[in-house]
Amino acid sequence: MADLQDEPHSVGIGAEDLPAPSETAVGALERAAALLSVQPVADGCNTLVWTLRQSPYHDIDKPGDSGVDTDIPRLRAGGVGAQFWSLLTPHEAGTPTDQVVSDTLEQIDVALALIRRYPDSLCLALTADDMADARNRGRIASFLGPVPGRTLTDSLGALHAFHALGVRIFAPAGAPWAQQDLTAFGHEVVQEANRLGIVLDLTGCAPTAARQIAAASKAPVVISNTAAAALNPHPGNVTDEVLLALREANGLAMVTFDATRTGDSLHAVADHVDHVRAVAGPHGVGLGAAFGTEQGASRPTGLTDPSGYPRLIAELLDRGWPEADLALLTWGNAQRVLRDAEFTSRAAQHRRGPS
């Protein structure tokens, strides 16, 4: 394949307080590392940008910063080749829209500063080709988004501005036009996001709105961090009904490493990945761990930071996953969604003609 690394960098396994692996486990870990050196993880959610806004003293180029779970050495040890940096903020429902917009712009500024600070490891990505090129050059492709849907009320201007700043993912959850039902303006937002090539992230959307957005969008939609409600009825987890809607729309559900939503073990996370694959299909499952926090987050044993990814892949190998499906899980499905969004954008602009 043309976009594979010419010289794949090695993937470390990471070290945590776990029992010594058996010979069988070591073999699976070696296979996982080999797979990730060619098809690394495209992680759908990391909240480090918000954390760095609150605690800017962290240097993520140094290994083992005990105050935050994400740094470049651990991303590399886990085989992460692309990262979607969440620009969402923990706003209350009544926060004025102008405050949400200003905070989102500050998030973008912090994210761009982060990428500029570590040019040998991170690079801004706008397209699927950028994602592949970063991998080939041994860097971590960095996508901006999602940004919150509440930044749009009755105008698409903010969406255009975010796109110009490099944002490629947008989360409708919490917007007045995407509550239980998608409003007429909501349909306009979906259409314009399709035209711009911005991927819609349904994380946090009510099931009815999620299904309506998935049906209205001509490009695939994603849920950037979730788990299976059939296994754990957490309010943030996705129902099988929505997973089936994603499958119909060629969308992607990315499984989180939040123990409150998955359970407190690597095995439990693998169960959720298995379930999403079974319902949404091999082309509908990805990984969105939601790392990027300071100490105190509830994480499954063995998956407390990005260096744990090879252990999860080894577990799935032991469960009989074919390597082709694992390549889709880690990299291929995320890249396909981006390519499809770009194709939809070009087609929409062609139909519209010159402005």
Tab-separated table of C-alpha atoms in Angstrom:
chain	number	residue	atom	x	y	z
A	1	MET	CA	0.000	0.000	0.000
A	2	ALA	CA	1.270	3.418	-0.954
A	3	ASP	CA	0.646	5.059	2.395
A	4	LEU	CA	2.461	2.551	4.600
A	5	GLN	CA	5.549	3.637	6.461
A	6	ASP	CA	8.760	3.173	4.531
A	7	GLU	CA	10.582	2.383	7.739
A	8	PRO	CA	8.039	1.565	10.468
A	9	HIS	CA	9.155	2.822	13.863
A	10	SER	CA	9.192	0.330	16.668
A	11	VAL	CA	6.365	0.243	19.182
A	12	GLY	CA	7.092	-0.167	22.862
A	13	ILE	CA	4.849	-2.145	25.155
A	14	GLY	CA	4.779	0.225	28.119
A	15	ALA	CA	5.200	-0.752	31.746
A	16	GLU	CA	2.604	-0.972	34.475
A	17	ASP	CA	2.190	-3.009	37.619
A	18	LEU	CA	0.826	-6.137	35.969
A	19	PRO	CA	1.597	-9.842	36.421
A	20	ALA	CA	4.396	-11.219	34.259
A	21	PRO	CA	2.895	-12.281	30.914
A	22	SER	CA	2.890	-15.904	29.819
A	23	GLU	CA	4.797	-17.060	26.738
A	24	THR	CA	1.537	-17.017	24.798
A	25	ALA	CA	0.843	-13.451	25.933
A	26	VAL	CA	4.370	-12.371	24.980
A	27	GLY	CA	3.809	-13.788	21.494
A	28	ALA	CA	0.543	-11.878	21.150
A	29	LEU	CA	2.215	-8.683	22.386
A	30	GLU	CA	4.958	-9.071	19.797
A	31	ARG	CA	2.362	-9.567	17.071
A	32	ALA	CA	0.442	-6.540	18.366
A	33	ALA	CA	3.581	-4.377	18.298
A	34	ALA	CA	4.360	-5.517	14.753
A	35	LEU	CA	0.837	-4.700	13.614
A	36	LEU	CA	0.854	-1.275	15.275
A	37	SER	CA	4.179	-0.393	13.658
A	38	VAL	CA	2.387	-0.534	10.292
A	39	GLN	CA	-1.230	0.221	11.215
A	40	PRO	CA	-0.969	2.460	14.302
A	41	VAL	CA	-3.850	3.661	16.419
A	42	ALA	CA	-5.955	6.593	15.255
A	43	ASP	CA	-7.347	7.587	18.655
A	44	GLY	CA	-10.668	9.412	18.447
A	45	CYS	CA	-10.549	11.364	21.705
A	46	ASN	CA	-7.915	12.930	23.939
A	47	THR	CA	-8.733	15.821	26.294
A	48	LEU	CA	-5.147	16.951	26.912
A	49	VAL	CA	-5.816	20.412	25.447
A	50	TRP	CA	-8.300	21.206	28.220
A	51	THR	CA	-5.922	19.790	30.833
A	52	LEU	CA	-3.044	21.954	29.575
A	53	ARG	CA	-5.260	25.032	29.733
A	54	GLN	CA	-5.757	24.344	33.426
A	55	SER	CA	-2.216	23.103	34.163
A	56	PRO	CA	0.152	24.490	31.495
A	57	TYR	CA	3.319	23.394	33.299
A	58	HIS	CA	3.207	19.819	31.940
A	59	ASP	CA	5.981	18.987	29.440
A	60	ILE	CA	4.605	16.133	27.353
A	61	ASP	CA	7.959	15.491	25.682
A	62	LYS	CA	9.266	13.997	28.921
A	63	PRO	CA	8.313	10.431	29.849
A	64	GLY	CA	6.445	9.562	32.986
A	65	ASP	CA	5.014	12.936	34.003
A	66	SER	CA	3.048	11.636	36.975
A	67	GLY	CA	0.548	14.474	36.809
A	68	VAL	CA	-1.034	13.670	33.434
A	69	ASP	CA	-1.710	10.400	31.623
A	70	THR	CA	-0.616	11.526	28.137
A	71	ASP	CA	2.838	12.363	26.868
A	72	ILE	CA	4.660	11.795	23.601
A	73	PRO	CA	6.752	8.836	24.848
A	74	ARG	CA	3.612	7.020	25.997
A	75	LEU	CA	1.766	7.822	22.768
A	76	ARG	CA	4.666	6.327	20.844
A	77	ALA	CA	4.928	3.341	23.177
A	78	GLY	CA	1.256	2.641	22.541
A	79	GLY	CA	1.610	2.868	18.782
A	80	VAL	CA	-0.560	5.981	18.376
A	81	GLY	CA	-0.149	7.412	14.874
A	82	ALA	CA	-3.063	9.845	14.772
A	83	GLN	CA	-4.798	11.743	17.547
A	84	PHE	CA	-8.059	13.665	17.525
A	85	TRP	CA	-7.581	16.404	20.136
A	86	SER	CA	-10.941	17.209	21.741
A	87	LEU	CA	-11.702	20.926	21.990
A	88	LEU	CA	-14.804	20.480	24.119
A	89	THR	CA	-15.037	22.221	27.484
A	90	PRO	CA	-17.066	21.203	30.566
A	91	HIS	CA	-19.640	23.989	30.243
A	92	GLU	CA	-22.865	24.090	32.192
A	93	ALA	CA	-26.058	24.001	30.132
A	94	GLY	CA	-26.830	27.665	30.841
A	95	THR	CA	-23.437	29.067	29.791
A	96	PRO	CA	-23.921	31.923	27.280
A	97	THR	CA	-23.095	31.045	23.666
A	98	ASP	CA	-20.503	33.813	23.374
A	99	GLN	CA	-18.613	32.289	26.319
A	100	VAL	CA	-18.702	28.855	24.661
A	101	VAL	CA	-17.361	30.377	21.432
A	102	SER	CA	-14.540	32.280	23.154
A	103	ASP	CA	-13.519	29.237	25.182
A	104	THR	CA	-13.520	27.098	22.047
A	105	LEU	CA	-11.273	29.590	20.264
A	106	GLU	CA	-8.899	29.471	23.233
A	107	GLN	CA	-8.922	25.673	23.045
A	108	ILE	CA	-7.943	25.883	19.366
A	109	ASP	CA	-5.130	28.295	20.231
A	110	VAL	CA	-3.775	25.943	22.918
A	111	ALA	CA	-3.984	22.963	20.538
A	112	LEU	CA	-2.102	24.764	17.773
A	113	ALA	CA	0.536	25.924	20.255
A	114	LEU	CA	0.922	22.315	21.441
A	115	ILE	CA	1.515	21.101	17.878
A	116	ARG	CA	4.011	23.923	17.169
A	117	ARG	CA	5.908	23.164	20.388
A	118	TYR	CA	6.664	19.564	19.386
A	119	PRO	CA	7.214	19.657	15.594
A	120	ASP	CA	9.357	16.517	15.594
A	121	SER	CA	6.502	14.465	17.046
A	122	LEU	CA	3.211	16.183	16.205
A	123	CYS	CA	1.921	17.717	12.999
A	124	LEU	CA	-1.393	19.351	12.152
A	125	ALA	CA	-3.542	17.157	9.903
A	126	LEU	CA	-6.478	18.345	7.816
A	127	THR	CA	-7.044	15.375	5.515
A	128	ALA	CA	-6.709	11.609	5.288
A	129	ASP	CA	-3.609	12.141	3.129
A	130	ASP	CA	-2.096	14.280	5.884
A	131	MET	CA	-2.799	11.415	8.284
A	132	ALA	CA	-0.950	8.938	6.081
A	133	ASP	CA	1.911	11.368	5.412
A	134	ALA	CA	2.450	11.979	9.139
A	135	ARG	CA	2.624	8.238	9.732
A	136	ASN	CA	5.130	7.815	6.931
A	137	ARG	CA	7.327	10.518	8.492
A	138	GLY	CA	7.122	9.067	11.989
A	139	ARG	CA	4.932	11.829	13.408
A	140	ILE	CA	1.553	11.765	15.117
A	141	ALA	CA	-1.130	13.275	12.893
A	142	SER	CA	-3.028	15.810	15.004
A	143	PHE	CA	-6.625	16.648	14.139
A	144	LEU	CA	-8.491	19.528	15.764
A	145	GLY	CA	-11.887	18.677	17.156
A	146	PRO	CA	-14.525	18.155	17.975
A	147	VAL	CA	-15.760	21.623	18.794
A	148	PRO	CA	-19.148	22.015	20.505
A	149	GLY	CA	-22.391	22.373	18.563
A	150	ARG	CA	-23.563	25.010	21.036
A	151	THR	CA	-21.318	27.508	19.236
A	152	LEU	CA	-23.955	27.602	16.463
A	153	THR	CA	-27.366	29.117	17.158
A	154	ASP	CA	-28.948	30.618	14.045
A	155	SER	CA	-25.893	31.122	11.835
A	156	LEU	CA	-23.308	28.922	10.125
A	157	GLY	CA	-20.611	31.586	10.434
A	158	ALA	CA	-18.868	29.949	13.397
A	159	LEU	CA	-18.726	26.635	11.525
A	160	HIS	CA	-16.998	28.346	8.590
A	161	ALA	CA	-14.558	30.069	10.957
A	162	PHE	CA	-13.691	26.830	12.735
A	163	HIS	CA	-13.071	25.125	9.394
A	164	ALA	CA	-10.728	27.950	8.348
A	165	LEU	CA	-8.795	27.435	11.609
A	166	GLY	CA	-8.297	23.742	10.823
A	167	VAL	CA	-11.150	22.105	12.757
A	168	ARG	CA	-12.391	18.939	11.052
A	169	ILE	CA	-14.744	17.448	13.685
A	170	PHE	CA	-17.936	18.938	15.139
A	171	ALA	CA	-20.106	17.660	18.017
A	172	PRO	CA	-23.823	18.579	17.883
A	173	ALA	CA	-24.592	17.332	21.437
A	174	GLY	CA	-26.027	20.089	23.615
A	175	ALA	CA	-27.004	22.338	20.702
A	176	PRO	CA	-30.623	23.541	20.743
A	177	TRP	CA	-31.055	22.339	17.158
A	178	ALA	CA	-30.034	18.732	17.998
A	179	GLN	CA	-31.966	17.795	21.103
A	180	GLN	CA	-34.542	15.029	20.765
A	181	ASP	CA	-35.222	15.938	17.137
A	182	LEU	CA	-33.068	17.583	14.482
A	183	THR	CA	-34.560	20.991	13.602
A	184	ALA	CA	-34.625	22.655	10.187
A	185	PHE	CA	-31.494	24.604	11.151
A	186	GLY	CA	-29.938	21.363	12.321
A	187	HIS	CA	-30.434	19.936	8.846
A	188	GLU	CA	-28.663	23.021	7.463
A	189	VAL	CA	-25.748	22.410	9.834
A	190	VAL	CA	-25.440	18.784	8.700
A	191	GLN	CA	-25.554	19.799	5.043
A	192	GLU	CA	-22.938	22.521	5.504
A	193	ALA	CA	-20.648	20.256	7.548
A	194	ASN	CA	-20.854	17.752	4.672
A	195	ARG	CA	-19.998	20.483	2.169
A	196	LEU	CA	-16.974	21.614	4.215
A	197	GLY	CA	-15.719	18.083	4.898
A	198	ILE	CA	-16.259	18.364	8.666
A	199	VAL	CA	-17.022	15.043	10.361
A	200	LEU	CA	-20.003	15.037	12.732
A	201	ASP	CA	-19.338	13.482	16.156
A	202	LEU	CA	-22.522	12.163	17.794
A	203	THR	CA	-20.969	11.620	21.241
A	204	GLY	CA	-23.511	12.648	23.870
A	205	CYS	CA	-26.432	12.992	21.458
A	206	ALA	CA	-29.794	11.571	22.440
A	207	PRO	CA	-30.485	8.348	20.517
A	208	THR	CA	-33.263	9.929	18.432
A	209	ALA	CA	-31.096	12.885	17.406
A	210	ALA	CA	-28.135	10.582	16.749
A	211	ARG	CA	-30.176	8.422	14.389
A	212	GLN	CA	-31.601	11.474	12.617
A	213	ILE	CA	-28.161	13.058	12.123
A	214	ALA	CA	-26.707	9.773	10.875
A	215	ALA	CA	-29.572	9.474	8.385
A	216	ALA	CA	-29.357	13.123	7.256
A	217	SER	CA	-25.588	13.149	6.733
A	218	LYS	CA	-24.282	12.138	3.321
A	219	ALA	CA	-20.857	11.537	4.907
A	220	PRO	CA	-20.119	8.982	7.647
A	221	VAL	CA	-20.585	10.150	11.231
A	222	VAL	CA	-18.598	9.059	14.287
A	223	ILE	CA	-19.067	8.631	18.015
A	224	SER	CA	-15.581	9.531	19.191
A	225	ASN	CA	-15.722	7.967	22.660
A	226	THR	CA	-18.355	5.546	23.838
A	227	ALA	CA	-19.039	1.973	24.936
A	228	ALA	CA	-21.857	-0.519	24.494
A	229	ALA	CA	-25.022	0.229	26.467
A	230	ALA	CA	-26.002	-3.429	26.024
A	231	LEU	CA	-23.092	-4.344	28.324
A	232	ASN	CA	-23.251	-1.323	30.644
A	233	PRO	CA	-26.318	0.978	30.642
A	234	HIS	CA	-24.239	4.077	31.371
A	235	PRO	CA	-25.971	7.191	29.933
A	236	GLY	CA	-22.886	7.979	27.848
A	237	ASN	CA	-22.868	4.584	26.144
A	238	VAL	CA	-24.376	3.901	22.746
A	239	THR	CA	-27.388	1.662	22.232
A	240	ASP	CA	-27.515	-1.173	19.732
A	241	GLU	CA	-30.190	0.779	17.860
A	242	VAL	CA	-27.736	3.627	17.287
A	243	LEU	CA	-24.942	1.184	16.421
A	244	LEU	CA	-27.199	-0.300	13.732
A	245	ALA	CA	-27.882	3.222	12.424
A	246	LEU	CA	-24.128	3.806	12.286
A	247	ARG	CA	-23.682	0.569	10.370
A	248	GLU	CA	-26.328	1.669	7.867
A	249	ALA	CA	-24.599	5.050	7.471
A	250	ASN	CA	-21.042	3.602	7.254
A	251	GLY	CA	-20.249	5.409	10.499
A	252	LEU	CA	-17.826	4.634	13.286
A	253	ALA	CA	-18.165	4.079	17.056
A	254	MET	CA	-14.871	4.488	18.934
A	255	VAL	CA	-14.580	2.656	22.251
A	256	THR	CA	-13.444	4.558	25.342
A	257	PHE	CA	-11.124	3.467	28.169
A	258	ASP	CA	-13.297	5.021	30.878
A	259	ALA	CA	-13.822	2.354	33.549
A	260	THR	CA	-17.161	3.835	34.608
A	261	ARG	CA	-18.468	3.082	31.107
A	262	THR	CA	-16.627	-0.131	30.246
A	263	GLY	CA	-15.693	-1.863	33.497
A	264	ASP	CA	-12.402	-1.827	35.327
A	265	SER	CA	-10.367	-4.359	33.348
A	266	LEU	CA	-8.737	-4.685	29.949
A	267	HIS	CA	-10.904	-7.767	29.411
A	268	ALA	CA	-14.044	-5.668	29.942
A	269	VAL	CA	-12.895	-3.091	27.377
A	270	ALA	CA	-12.245	-5.897	24.889
A	271	ASP	CA	-15.814	-7.118	25.518
A	272	HIS	CA	-17.136	-3.695	24.493
A	273	VAL	CA	-14.934	-3.640	21.393
A	274	ASP	CA	-16.214	-7.108	20.514
A	275	HIS	CA	-19.828	-6.034	20.965
A	276	VAL	CA	-19.513	-2.868	18.876
A	277	ARG	CA	-17.847	-4.895	16.122
A	278	ALA	CA	-20.600	-7.493	16.245
A	279	VAL	CA	-23.392	-4.903	15.915
A	280	ALA	CA	-21.815	-2.089	13.867
A	281	GLY	CA	-19.616	-4.428	11.805
A	282	PRO	CA	-15.830	-4.644	11.383
A	283	HIS	CA	-15.906	-1.338	9.478
A	284	GLY	CA	-17.851	0.400	12.251
A	285	VAL	CA	-15.578	0.054	15.290
A	286	GLY	CA	-12.614	2.171	16.377
A	287	LEU	CA	-10.800	3.376	19.479
A	288	GLY	CA	-11.312	6.658	21.331
A	289	ALA	CA	-9.785	6.193	24.765
A	290	ALA	CA	-10.460	9.705	26.154
A	291	PHE	CA	-7.029	9.996	27.756
A	292	GLY	CA	-5.556	13.424	28.447
A	293	THR	CA	-6.541	13.865	32.088
A	294	GLU	CA	-4.655	14.442	35.295
A	295	GLN	CA	-4.564	11.860	38.055
A	296	GLY	CA	-7.855	10.615	39.388
A	297	ALA	CA	-9.613	9.410	36.238
A	298	SER	CA	-11.113	5.934	36.499
A	299	ARG	CA	-9.208	3.669	34.086
A	300	PRO	CA	-9.304	-0.080	33.463
A	301	THR	CA	-6.341	-2.040	34.811
A	302	GLY	CA	-3.731	-2.306	32.073
A	303	LEU	CA	-5.150	0.643	30.110
A	304	THR	CA	-4.280	3.580	32.340
A	305	ASP	CA	-2.438	5.545	29.634
A	306	PRO	CA	-1.818	5.326	25.862
A	307	SER	CA	1.066	2.871	26.256
A	308	GLY	CA	-1.525	0.179	26.985
A	309	TYR	CA	-2.808	-0.083	23.432
A	310	PRO	CA	-0.600	-3.072	22.492
A	311	ARG	CA	-2.063	-5.049	25.393
A	312	LEU	CA	-5.590	-4.499	24.090
A	313	ILE	CA	-4.577	-5.539	20.573
A	314	ALA	CA	-2.878	-8.639	22.025
A	315	GLU	CA	-6.096	-9.504	23.870
A	316	LEU	CA	-8.095	-9.211	20.652
A	317	LEU	CA	-5.558	-11.378	18.830
A	318	ASP	CA	-6.018	-14.001	21.541
A	319	ARG	CA	-9.762	-13.793	20.927
A	320	GLY	CA	-9.236	-14.704	17.308
A	321	TRP	CA	-9.536	-11.336	15.618
A	322	PRO	CA	-7.984	-11.472	12.134
A	323	GLU	CA	-5.214	-8.965	11.585
A	324	ALA	CA	-7.198	-7.382	8.745
A	325	ASP	CA	-9.991	-6.482	11.196
A	326	LEU	CA	-7.468	-5.177	13.721
A	327	ALA	CA	-5.963	-2.932	11.029
A	328	LEU	CA	-9.455	-1.522	10.448
A	329	LEU	CA	-9.972	-1.040	14.190
A	330	THR	CA	-6.726	0.830	14.770
A	331	TRP	CA	-6.269	2.860	11.586
A	332	GLY	CA	-8.299	1.893	8.551
A	333	ASN	CA	-11.788	2.814	9.734
A	334	ALA	CA	-10.798	6.299	10.926
A	335	GLN	CA	-8.957	6.988	7.681
A	336	ARG	CA	-11.924	5.752	5.635
A	337	VAL	CA	-14.310	8.108	7.452
A	338	LEU	CA	-12.032	11.047	6.690
A	339	ARG	CA	-11.656	10.053	3.037
A	340	ASP	CA	-15.412	9.604	2.653
A	341	ALA	CA	-16.045	13.003	4.240
A	342	GLU	CA	-13.598	14.588	1.787
A	343	PHE	CA	-15.243	12.816	-1.156
A	344	THR	CA	-18.681	14.013	-0.016
A	345	SER	CA	-17.315	17.554	0.313
A	346	ARG	CA	-15.888	17.564	-3.220
A	347	ALA	CA	-19.122	16.158	-4.638
A	348	ALA	CA	-21.225	18.789	-2.822
A	349	GLN	CA	-19.004	21.627	-3.990
A	350	HIS	CA	-19.107	20.307	-7.563
A	351	ARG	CA	-22.914	20.212	-7.491
A	352	ARG	CA	-23.046	23.707	-6.028
A	353	GLY	CA	-20.631	25.088	-8.579
A	354	PRO	CA	-18.401	28.178	-8.127
A	355	SER	CA	-19.572	30.583	-5.463
